[in-house]
Amino acid sequence: MVWVRSEHAGALAVVSTWLCALLPWNVTYTPNVSGVSLLFVRFPFAEIQFAWGLSSRVAIRSPLSALSLQSGQTVAAAYQAWVVGAAVLALAVLFSLVYYLRDERVEAGPVDPVRVLGGLLGVVGVVLAAATYLLVTRGLPGIPLPLGVVISLVLAGVLLTVDRT
């Protein structure tokens, strides 16, 4: 079964990469800890934290600032994995922009750009899945939904298996 025609694979690779950059990779809800409920929406390049209960506030952090906030904590490894995943996705986004702007030159190169983007999205999915696992097992309370992780792995599978003949 063919998921996408060969002539549309390049466009799918570019759009898939941009979609993975815009979707949250993890949404975690932490119900009522010390009178405060938290909702973390973690995008590849930003984290938005909503807090309500005794106090209500919204905090926005980059992966690096979130990592520095968790430095020395048991969940720091999860945030380190997030930084690695964000760096790989940034590389994929840059490659996709070059591919979008210079598709004929990139297609004529020594590697298949669809497979490159599929591989990068696969690495991002695996790394962010590890980050989600570390968030859960290292004691961060809450119910995680790895939305972007699943989507990036599915899109990576589609891009890596597309028939390029």
Coordinates of N, CA, C and O in Angstrom, one line a residue:
M1 N 0.8 -1.2 0.0 CA 0.0 0.0 0.0 C 0.9 1.2 0.0 O 1.8 1.4 0.8
V2 N 0.6 2.2 -0.9 CA 1.4 3.4 -1.0 C 0.7 4.5 -0.2 O -0.5 4.8 -0.4
W3 N 1.4 5.1 0.7 CA 0.9 6.2 1.5 C 0.9 7.5 0.8 O 0.0 8.3 1.0
V4 N 1.9 7.7 0.0 CA 2.0 9.0 -0.7 C 2.7 8.7 -2.1 O 3.6 7.8 -2.2
R5 N 2.3 9.4 -3.1 CA 3.0 9.3 -4.4 C 4.4 9.9 -4.3 O 4.6 10.8 -3.6
S6 N 5.2 9.3 -5.1 CA 6.6 9.7 -5.1 C 6.8 11.2 -5.4 O 7.6 11.9 -4.8
E7 N 6.0 11.7 -6.3 CA 6.1 13.1 -6.7 C 5.7 14.1 -5.6 O 6.1 15.3 -5.6
H8 N 5.0 13.6 -4.6 CA 4.6 14.4 -3.5 C 5.4 14.2 -2.2 O 5.1 14.9 -1.2
A9 N 6.3 13.3 -2.3 CA 7.1 12.9 -1.1 C 7.9 14.1 -0.6 O 8.0 14.3 0.7
G10 N 8.5 14.9 -1.4 CA 9.3 16.1 -1.0 C 8.4 17.1 -0.2 O 8.8 17.6 0.8
A11 N 7.3 17.4 -0.8 CA 6.4 18.3 -0.1 C 5.9 17.8 1.2 O 5.8 18.5 2.2
L12 N 5.6 16.5 1.3 CA 5.2 15.9 2.5 C 6.3 15.9 3.6 O 6.1 16.2 4.7
A13 N 7.6 15.7 3.1 CA 8.7 15.8 4.1 C 8.9 17.1 4.7 O 9.1 17.3 5.9
V14 N 8.7 18.2 3.8 CA 8.9 19.5 4.3 C 7.7 19.9 5.3 O 8.0 20.4 6.4
V15 N 6.5 19.6 4.9 CA 5.4 19.9 5.7 C 5.4 19.1 7.0 O 5.1 19.6 8.1
S16 N 5.8 17.9 6.9 CA 5.9 17.0 8.1 C 6.9 17.6 9.1 O 6.6 17.6 10.4
T17 N 8.0 18.1 8.6 CA 9.0 18.7 9.5 C 8.5 19.9 10.2 O 8.7 20.1 11.4
W18 N 7.8 20.8 9.4 CA 7.3 22.0 10.0 C 6.2 21.7 11.0 O 6.1 22.3 12.0
L19 N 5.4 20.7 10.7 CA 4.3 20.3 11.6 C 4.9 19.8 12.9 O 4.4 20.2 14.0
C20 N 5.9 19.0 12.9 CA 6.6 18.5 14.1 C 7.2 19.6 14.9 O 7.3 19.6 16.1
A21 N 7.6 20.7 14.2 CA 8.2 21.8 14.9 C 7.1 22.7 15.6 O 7.4 23.4 16.6
L22 N 5.9 22.6 15.1 CA 4.9 23.4 15.7 C 4.0 22.7 16.7 O 3.3 23.4 17.5
L23 N 3.9 21.4 16.7 CA 3.1 20.7 17.6 C 3.8 20.4 18.9 O 5.0 20.3 19.0
P24 N 3.0 20.4 20.0 CA 3.7 20.1 21.3 C 4.1 18.6 21.3 O 3.3 17.7 20.9
W25 N 5.2 18.3 21.8 CA 5.7 16.9 21.9 C 5.2 16.3 23.2 O 5.1 15.0 23.2
N26 N 4.8 17.1 24.1 CA 4.4 16.5 25.4 C 3.4 17.5 26.1 O 3.7 18.7 26.2
V27 N 2.3 17.0 26.6 CA 1.4 17.8 27.4 C 1.2 17.0 28.7 O 0.8 15.8 28.6
T28 N 1.5 17.6 29.8 CA 1.4 17.0 31.1 C 0.5 17.8 32.0 O 0.7 18.9 32.2
Y29 N -0.5 17.1 32.6 CA -1.4 17.7 33.6 C -1.0 17.1 34.9 O -1.0 15.9 35.1
T30 N -0.8 18.0 35.9 CA -0.5 17.6 37.3 C -1.6 18.1 38.1 O -1.7 19.3 38.4
P31 N -2.5 17.2 38.6 CA -3.6 17.7 39.4 C -3.2 18.0 40.9 O -2.6 17.2 41.5
N32 N -3.6 19.1 41.3 CA -3.6 19.5 42.7 C -2.4 19.0 43.6 O -2.6 18.1 44.4
V33 N -1.2 19.6 43.4 CA -0.1 19.3 44.2 C 0.1 20.5 45.1 O 0.4 21.6 44.7
S34 N -0.1 20.3 46.4 CA 0.0 21.4 47.4 C -0.9 22.5 47.1 O -0.5 23.7 47.2
G35 N -2.1 22.2 46.6 CA -3.1 23.3 46.3 C -3.0 23.9 45.0 O -3.7 24.9 44.7
V36 N -2.0 23.5 44.1 CA -1.8 24.1 42.8 C -1.9 23.0 41.8 O -1.3 21.9 41.9
S37 N -2.6 23.2 40.7 CA -2.7 22.3 39.6 C -1.8 22.9 38.5 O -1.8 24.1 38.3
L38 N -1.1 22.0 37.7 CA -0.2 22.5 36.7 C -0.5 21.8 35.4 O -0.9 20.7 35.3
L39 N -0.4 22.6 34.3 CA -0.5 22.0 32.9 C 0.8 22.5 32.2 O 1.0 23.7 32.1
F40 N 1.6 21.5 31.8 CA 2.8 21.8 31.0 C 2.5 21.5 29.5 O 2.1 20.3 29.2
V41 N 2.7 22.4 28.7 CA 2.6 22.2 27.2 C 4.0 22.4 26.7 O 4.5 23.5 26.6
R42 N 4.6 21.3 26.3 CA 6.0 21.4 25.8 C 6.1 21.2 24.3 O 5.8 20.2 23.8
F43 N 6.4 22.3 23.7 CA 6.7 22.4 22.3 C 8.2 22.1 22.1 O 9.0 22.2 23.0
P44 N 8.6 21.8 20.9 CA 10.0 21.5 20.7 C 10.9 22.6 21.1 O 12.0 22.4 21.7
F45 N 10.5 23.9 20.9 CA 11.4 25.0 21.2 C 10.9 25.9 22.4 O 11.4 27.0 22.6
A46 N 9.8 25.5 23.1 CA 9.3 26.3 24.2 C 8.4 25.4 25.1 O 7.8 24.4 24.6
E47 N 8.4 25.8 26.3 CA 7.5 25.2 27.3 C 6.6 26.3 27.9 O 7.0 27.3 28.3
I48 N 5.3 26.0 27.9 CA 4.3 26.9 28.5 C 3.8 26.2 29.7 O 3.2 25.1 29.6
Q49 N 3.9 26.8 30.9 CA 3.4 26.2 32.1 C 2.2 27.1 32.7 O 2.4 28.3 32.9
F50 N 1.1 26.4 32.8 CA -0.1 27.1 33.4 C -0.2 26.5 34.8 O -0.2 25.3 35.0
A51 N -0.4 27.5 35.8 CA -0.6 27.1 37.1 C -1.9 27.8 37.6 O -2.1 28.9 37.4
W52 N -2.7 27.0 38.4 CA -3.9 27.6 39.0 C -4.2 26.9 40.3 O -3.8 25.8 40.5
G53 N -4.9 27.5 41.1 CA -5.2 27.0 42.5 C -5.0 28.1 43.4 O -5.6 29.2 43.4
L54 N -4.0 28.0 44.3 CA -3.7 29.0 45.3 C -3.2 30.3 44.6 O -3.4 31.4 45.0
S55 N -2.4 30.0 43.5 CA -1.9 31.1 42.7 C -2.1 30.8 41.2 O -2.1 29.6 40.9
S56 N -2.4 31.7 40.4 CA -2.5 31.5 39.0 C -1.5 32.3 38.2 O -1.3 33.5 38.5
R57 N -0.8 31.5 37.3 CA 0.2 32.2 36.5 C 0.6 31.4 35.3 O 0.2 30.2 35.2
V58 N 1.2 32.0 34.4 CA 1.7 31.4 33.2 C 3.2 31.7 33.0 O 3.6 32.8 33.2
A59 N 4.0 30.7 32.7 CA 5.4 30.8 32.5 C 5.8 30.2 31.2 O 5.3 29.2 30.8
I60 N 6.6 30.9 30.5 CA 7.1 30.4 29.2 C 8.6 30.3 29.2 O 9.3 31.3 29.6
R61 N 9.1 29.1 28.9 CA 10.5 28.9 28.9 C 11.0 28.2 27.7 O 10.3 27.5 27.0
S62 N 12.3 28.5 27.3 CA 13.0 27.8 26.3 C 13.5 26.4 26.8 O 13.5 26.3 28.1
P63 N 13.8 25.5 26.0 CA 14.4 24.2 26.5 C 15.6 24.4 27.4 O 15.8 23.8 28.4
L64 N 16.5 25.4 27.0 CA 17.7 25.6 27.8 C 17.3 26.3 29.2 O 17.9 25.9 30.2
S65 N 16.4 27.2 29.2 CA 16.0 27.8 30.5 C 15.3 26.8 31.4 O 15.4 26.8 32.6
A66 N 14.5 25.9 30.8 CA 13.8 24.9 31.5 C 14.8 23.9 32.1 O 14.7 23.4 33.2
L67 N 15.9 23.6 31.3 CA 16.9 22.7 31.8 C 17.7 23.4 33.0 O 17.9 22.7 34.0
S68 N 18.0 24.7 32.9 CA 18.7 25.3 34.0 C 17.8 25.4 35.2 O 18.3 25.3 36.3
L69 N 16.5 25.5 35.0 CA 15.6 25.5 36.2 C 15.6 24.1 36.9 O 15.5 24.1 38.1
Q70 N 15.8 23.1 36.1 CA 15.7 21.7 36.7 C 17.2 21.2 37.0 O 17.3 20.0 37.4
S71 N 18.2 22.0 36.9 CA 19.5 21.5 37.1 C 19.7 21.0 38.5 O 19.2 21.6 39.5
G72 N 20.3 19.8 38.6 CA 20.5 19.2 39.9 C 19.3 18.4 40.4 O 19.4 17.7 41.4
Q73 N 18.2 18.4 39.7 CA 17.0 17.7 40.1 C 17.0 16.3 39.4 O 17.8 16.1 38.4
T74 N 16.2 15.4 39.8 CA 16.2 14.0 39.2 C 15.6 14.1 37.8 O 16.0 13.2 37.0
V75 N 14.8 15.1 37.4 CA 14.3 15.1 36.1 C 15.2 15.9 35.1 O 14.8 16.0 33.9
A76 N 16.4 16.3 35.5 CA 17.3 17.0 34.7 C 17.6 16.2 33.4 O 17.8 16.8 32.3
A77 N 17.7 14.9 33.5 CA 18.1 14.1 32.3 C 17.0 14.2 31.3 O 17.3 14.2 30.1
A78 N 15.7 14.3 31.7 CA 14.6 14.4 30.7 C 14.8 15.7 30.0 O 14.5 15.8 28.8
Y79 N 15.1 16.8 30.7 CA 15.3 18.1 30.1 C 16.5 18.1 29.2 O 16.5 18.8 28.1
Q80 N 17.5 17.4 29.5 CA 18.7 17.3 28.6 C 18.3 16.6 27.3 O 18.7 17.0 26.3
A81 N 17.5 15.5 27.5 CA 17.0 14.8 26.2 C 16.2 15.8 25.4 O 16.3 15.7 24.2
W82 N 15.4 16.6 26.0 CA 14.6 17.5 25.3 C 15.4 18.5 24.5 O 15.2 18.8 23.4
V83 N 16.5 19.0 25.1 CA 17.4 19.9 24.4 C 18.0 19.2 23.2 O 18.2 19.8 22.1
V84 N 18.4 18.0 23.4 CA 19.0 17.2 22.2 C 17.9 17.1 21.1 O 18.2 17.3 19.9
G85 N 16.7 16.7 21.5 CA 15.6 16.6 20.5 C 15.3 17.9 19.8 O 15.1 17.9 18.6
A86 N 15.4 19.0 20.6 CA 15.1 20.3 19.9 C 16.3 20.7 19.0 O 16.0 21.2 17.9
A87 N 17.5 20.3 19.3 CA 18.6 20.6 18.4 C 18.5 19.8 17.1 O 18.7 20.3 16.0
V88 N 18.1 18.5 17.2 CA 18.0 17.7 16.0 C 16.8 18.2 15.2 O 16.9 18.3 14.0
L89 N 15.7 18.6 15.8 CA 14.6 19.2 15.1 C 15.0 20.5 14.4 O 14.6 20.8 13.3
A90 N 15.8 21.3 15.1 CA 16.2 22.6 14.5 C 17.1 22.3 13.2 O 16.9 23.0 12.2
L91 N 17.9 21.3 13.3 CA 18.7 20.9 12.1 C 17.7 20.4 11.0 O 17.9 20.8 9.8
A92 N 16.7 19.6 11.4 CA 15.7 19.2 10.4 C 15.0 20.4 9.7 O 14.7 20.4 8.5
V93 N 14.6 21.3 10.6 CA 13.9 22.5 10.0 C 14.8 23.3 9.1 O 14.3 23.7 8.0
L94 N 16.0 23.5 9.5 CA 16.9 24.2 8.6 C 17.1 23.4 7.2 O 17.1 24.0 6.2
F95 N 17.3 22.1 7.3 CA 17.4 21.3 6.1 C 16.1 21.4 5.3 O 16.2 21.5 4.0
S96 N 15.0 21.4 5.9 CA 13.7 21.5 5.2 C 13.5 22.8 4.5 O 12.9 22.9 3.4
L97 N 14.0 23.9 5.1 CA 13.9 25.2 4.5 C 14.8 25.3 3.2 O 14.4 25.8 2.2
V98 N 16.0 24.7 3.3 CA 16.9 24.6 2.2 C 16.2 23.8 1.1 O 16.2 24.1 -0.1
Y99 N 15.6 22.7 1.5 CA 15.0 21.8 0.5 C 13.8 22.5 -0.1 O 13.5 22.4 -1.3
Y100 N 13.0 23.2 0.6 CA 11.9 24.0 0.1 C 12.3 25.0 -0.9 O 11.7 25.2 -1.9
L101 N 13.4 25.7 -0.5 CA 13.8 26.9 -1.4 C 14.6 26.4 -2.6 O 14.6 27.0 -3.6
R102 N 15.3 25.3 -2.5 CA 16.2 24.8 -3.6 C 16.0 23.3 -3.8 O 16.9 22.5 -3.8
D103 N 14.7 23.0 -4.1 CA 14.4 21.6 -4.2 C 15.1 20.8 -5.2 O 15.6 19.7 -5.0
E104 N 15.3 21.4 -6.4 CA 16.0 20.7 -7.5 C 17.5 20.4 -7.2 O 18.0 19.3 -7.5
R105 N 18.1 21.4 -6.6 CA 19.5 21.2 -6.2 C 19.7 20.1 -5.1 O 20.6 19.3 -5.2
V106 N 18.8 20.2 -4.1 CA 18.8 19.2 -3.0 C 18.5 17.8 -3.5 O 19.2 16.8 -3.2
E107 N 17.5 17.7 -4.4 CA 17.1 16.4 -5.0 C 18.3 15.8 -5.8 O 18.4 14.6 -5.9
A108 N 19.1 16.7 -6.4 CA 20.2 16.2 -7.2 C 21.4 15.8 -6.4 O 22.4 15.3 -6.9
G109 N 21.4 16.0 -5.1 CA 22.5 15.7 -4.2 C 22.7 14.2 -4.0 O 21.9 13.4 -4.5
P110 N 23.7 13.8 -3.3 CA 24.0 12.4 -3.1 C 23.1 11.6 -2.2 O 23.1 10.4 -2.2
V111 N 22.3 12.3 -1.4 CA 21.3 11.6 -0.5 C 19.9 12.0 -0.8 O 19.6 13.1 -1.3
D112 N 19.0 11.1 -0.5 CA 17.6 11.4 -0.7 C 17.1 12.3 0.4 O 17.1 11.9 1.6
P113 N 16.7 13.6 0.1 CA 16.2 14.5 1.2 C 15.0 14.0 2.0 O 14.9 14.3 3.1
V114 N 14.1 13.2 1.3 CA 13.0 12.7 2.0 C 13.4 11.7 3.1 O 12.9 11.8 4.2
R115 N 14.3 10.9 2.8 CA 14.9 9.9 3.7 C 15.6 10.6 4.9 O 15.6 10.2 6.0
V116 N 16.4 11.7 4.5 CA 17.1 12.5 5.5 C 16.1 13.0 6.5 O 16.3 12.9 7.7
L117 N 15.1 13.7 6.0 CA 14.1 14.3 6.9 C 13.3 13.2 7.7 O 13.1 13.4 8.9
G118 N 13.0 12.1 7.1 CA 12.4 11.0 7.8 C 13.3 10.5 8.9 O 12.8 10.2 10.0
G119 N 14.6 10.3 8.6 CA 15.5 9.9 9.6 C 15.6 10.9 10.8 O 15.6 10.5 12.0
L120 N 15.7 12.1 10.4 CA 15.8 13.2 11.5 C 14.6 13.2 12.4 O 14.6 13.3 13.6
L121 N 13.4 13.1 11.7 CA 12.2 13.1 12.5 C 12.1 11.8 13.4 O 11.5 11.8 14.5
G122 N 12.6 10.7 12.9 CA 12.6 9.5 13.7 C 13.5 9.7 14.9 O 13.2 9.2 16.0
V123 N 14.7 10.3 14.7 CA 15.6 10.5 15.8 C 14.9 11.4 16.8 O 15.0 11.2 18.1
V124 N 14.3 12.5 16.4 CA 13.5 13.4 17.2 C 12.5 12.7 18.0 O 12.4 12.8 19.3
G125 N 11.7 11.8 17.4 CA 10.7 11.1 18.0 C 11.2 10.1 19.1 O 10.7 10.1 20.2
V126 N 12.3 9.5 18.8 CA 12.9 8.5 19.8 C 13.5 9.3 21.0 O 13.3 8.9 22.2
V127 N 14.2 10.4 20.7 CA 14.8 11.2 21.8 C 13.7 11.8 22.7 O 13.8 11.8 23.9
L128 N 12.6 12.4 22.1 CA 11.6 13.0 22.9 C 10.7 11.9 23.6 O 10.2 12.1 24.7
A129 N 10.7 10.7 23.0 CA 10.0 9.6 23.7 C 10.8 9.2 25.0 O 10.3 9.0 26.1
A130 N 12.1 9.2 24.8 CA 13.0 9.0 26.0 C 12.8 10.1 27.0 O 12.8 9.8 28.3
A131 N 12.7 11.3 26.6 CA 12.5 12.4 27.5 C 11.2 12.3 28.3 O 11.1 12.5 29.5
T132 N 10.1 11.8 27.6 CA 8.8 11.6 28.2 C 9.0 10.5 29.2 O 8.4 10.6 30.3
Y133 N 9.6 9.4 28.9 CA 9.9 8.3 29.8 C 10.6 8.8 31.0 O 10.2 8.4 32.2
L134 N 11.6 9.6 30.8 CA 12.4 10.1 32.0 C 11.6 11.0 32.8 O 11.7 11.0 34.1
L135 N 10.7 11.8 32.2 CA 9.8 12.7 33.0 C 8.9 11.9 33.9 O 8.7 12.2 35.1
V136 N 8.4 10.7 33.4 CA 7.5 9.9 34.2 C 8.3 9.1 35.3 O 7.8 9.1 36.4
T137 N 9.4 8.5 34.9 CA 10.1 7.7 35.9 C 11.0 8.4 36.8 O 11.4 7.8 37.9
R138 N 11.3 9.7 36.6 CA 12.2 10.4 37.5 C 11.4 11.2 38.5 O 11.9 12.1 39.2
G139 N 10.1 11.0 38.6 CA 9.4 11.6 39.7 C 8.6 12.8 39.4 O 8.0 13.4 40.4
L140 N 8.5 13.3 38.2 CA 7.6 14.4 37.9 C 6.2 13.9 37.9 O 5.8 13.1 37.1
P141 N 5.4 14.4 38.8 CA 4.0 13.9 38.9 C 3.2 14.4 37.7 O 3.5 15.4 37.1
G142 N 2.2 13.7 37.4 CA 1.3 14.1 36.3 C 1.0 13.0 35.3 O 1.5 11.9 35.4
I143 N 0.1 13.4 34.4 CA -0.4 12.4 33.4 C 0.2 13.0 32.0 O -0.3 14.0 31.5
P144 N 1.2 12.3 31.4 CA 1.7 12.8 30.2 C 1.0 12.3 29.0 O 0.6 11.2 28.9
L145 N 0.9 13.2 28.0 CA 0.4 12.8 26.7 C 1.4 13.1 25.6 O 1.6 14.3 25.3
P146 N 2.1 12.1 25.1 CA 3.2 12.4 24.2 C 2.7 12.6 22.7 O 3.0 11.8 21.8
L147 N 1.9 13.6 22.5 CA 1.3 13.8 21.2 C 2.3 14.0 20.1 O 2.2 13.2 19.1
G148 N 3.1 14.9 20.2 CA 4.1 15.2 19.1 C 5.1 14.0 18.9 O 5.6 13.8 17.8
V149 N 5.4 13.3 20.0 CA 6.3 12.1 19.9 C 5.6 11.1 18.9 O 6.3 10.6 18.0
V150 N 4.4 10.8 19.1 CA 3.7 9.8 18.3 C 3.6 10.3 16.9 O 3.9 9.5 15.9
I151 N 3.2 11.5 16.7 CA 3.1 12.1 15.3 C 4.4 12.1 14.6 O 4.5 11.7 13.4
S152 N 5.5 12.5 15.3 CA 6.8 12.5 14.6 C 7.3 11.1 14.2 O 7.9 10.9 13.2
L153 N 7.0 10.1 15.1 CA 7.4 8.7 14.7 C 6.6 8.2 13.6 O 7.1 7.5 12.7
V154 N 5.3 8.5 13.5 CA 4.4 8.0 12.4 C 4.9 8.7 11.1 O 5.0 8.0 10.1
L155 N 5.1 10.0 11.2 CA 5.5 10.7 9.9 C 6.9 10.2 9.5 O 7.2 10.1 8.3
A156 N 7.8 10.0 10.4 CA 9.1 9.4 10.1 C 9.0 8.1 9.4 O 9.6 7.8 8.4
G157 N 8.1 7.2 9.9 CA 7.8 5.9 9.3 C 7.3 6.1 7.8 O 7.7 5.4 6.9
V158 N 6.4 7.0 7.7 CA 5.8 7.3 6.3 C 6.9 7.7 5.4 O 7.1 7.3 4.2
L159 N 7.8 8.7 5.8 CA 8.8 9.3 5.0 C 9.9 8.2 4.7 O 10.5 8.2 3.6
L160 N 10.2 7.4 5.6 CA 11.3 6.4 5.4 C 10.8 5.2 4.5 O 11.6 4.5 3.9
T161 N 9.5 5.0 4.4 CA 9.0 3.9 3.6 C 8.4 4.3 2.3 O 7.9 3.5 1.5
V162 N 8.4 5.6 2.0 CA 7.8 6.1 0.7 C 8.6 5.5 -0.5 O 9.8 5.4 -0.4
D163 N 7.8 5.2 -1.5 CA 8.4 4.6 -2.7 C 8.9 5.8 -3.5 O 8.2 6.6 -4.0
R164 N 10.3 5.9 -3.7 CA 10.9 7.1 -4.4 C 11.2 6.7 -5.8 O 12.1 7.4 -6.4
T165 N 10.6 5.7 -6.5 CA 11.0 5.4 -7.8 C 10.3 6.3 -8.8 O 9.2 6.9 -8.6

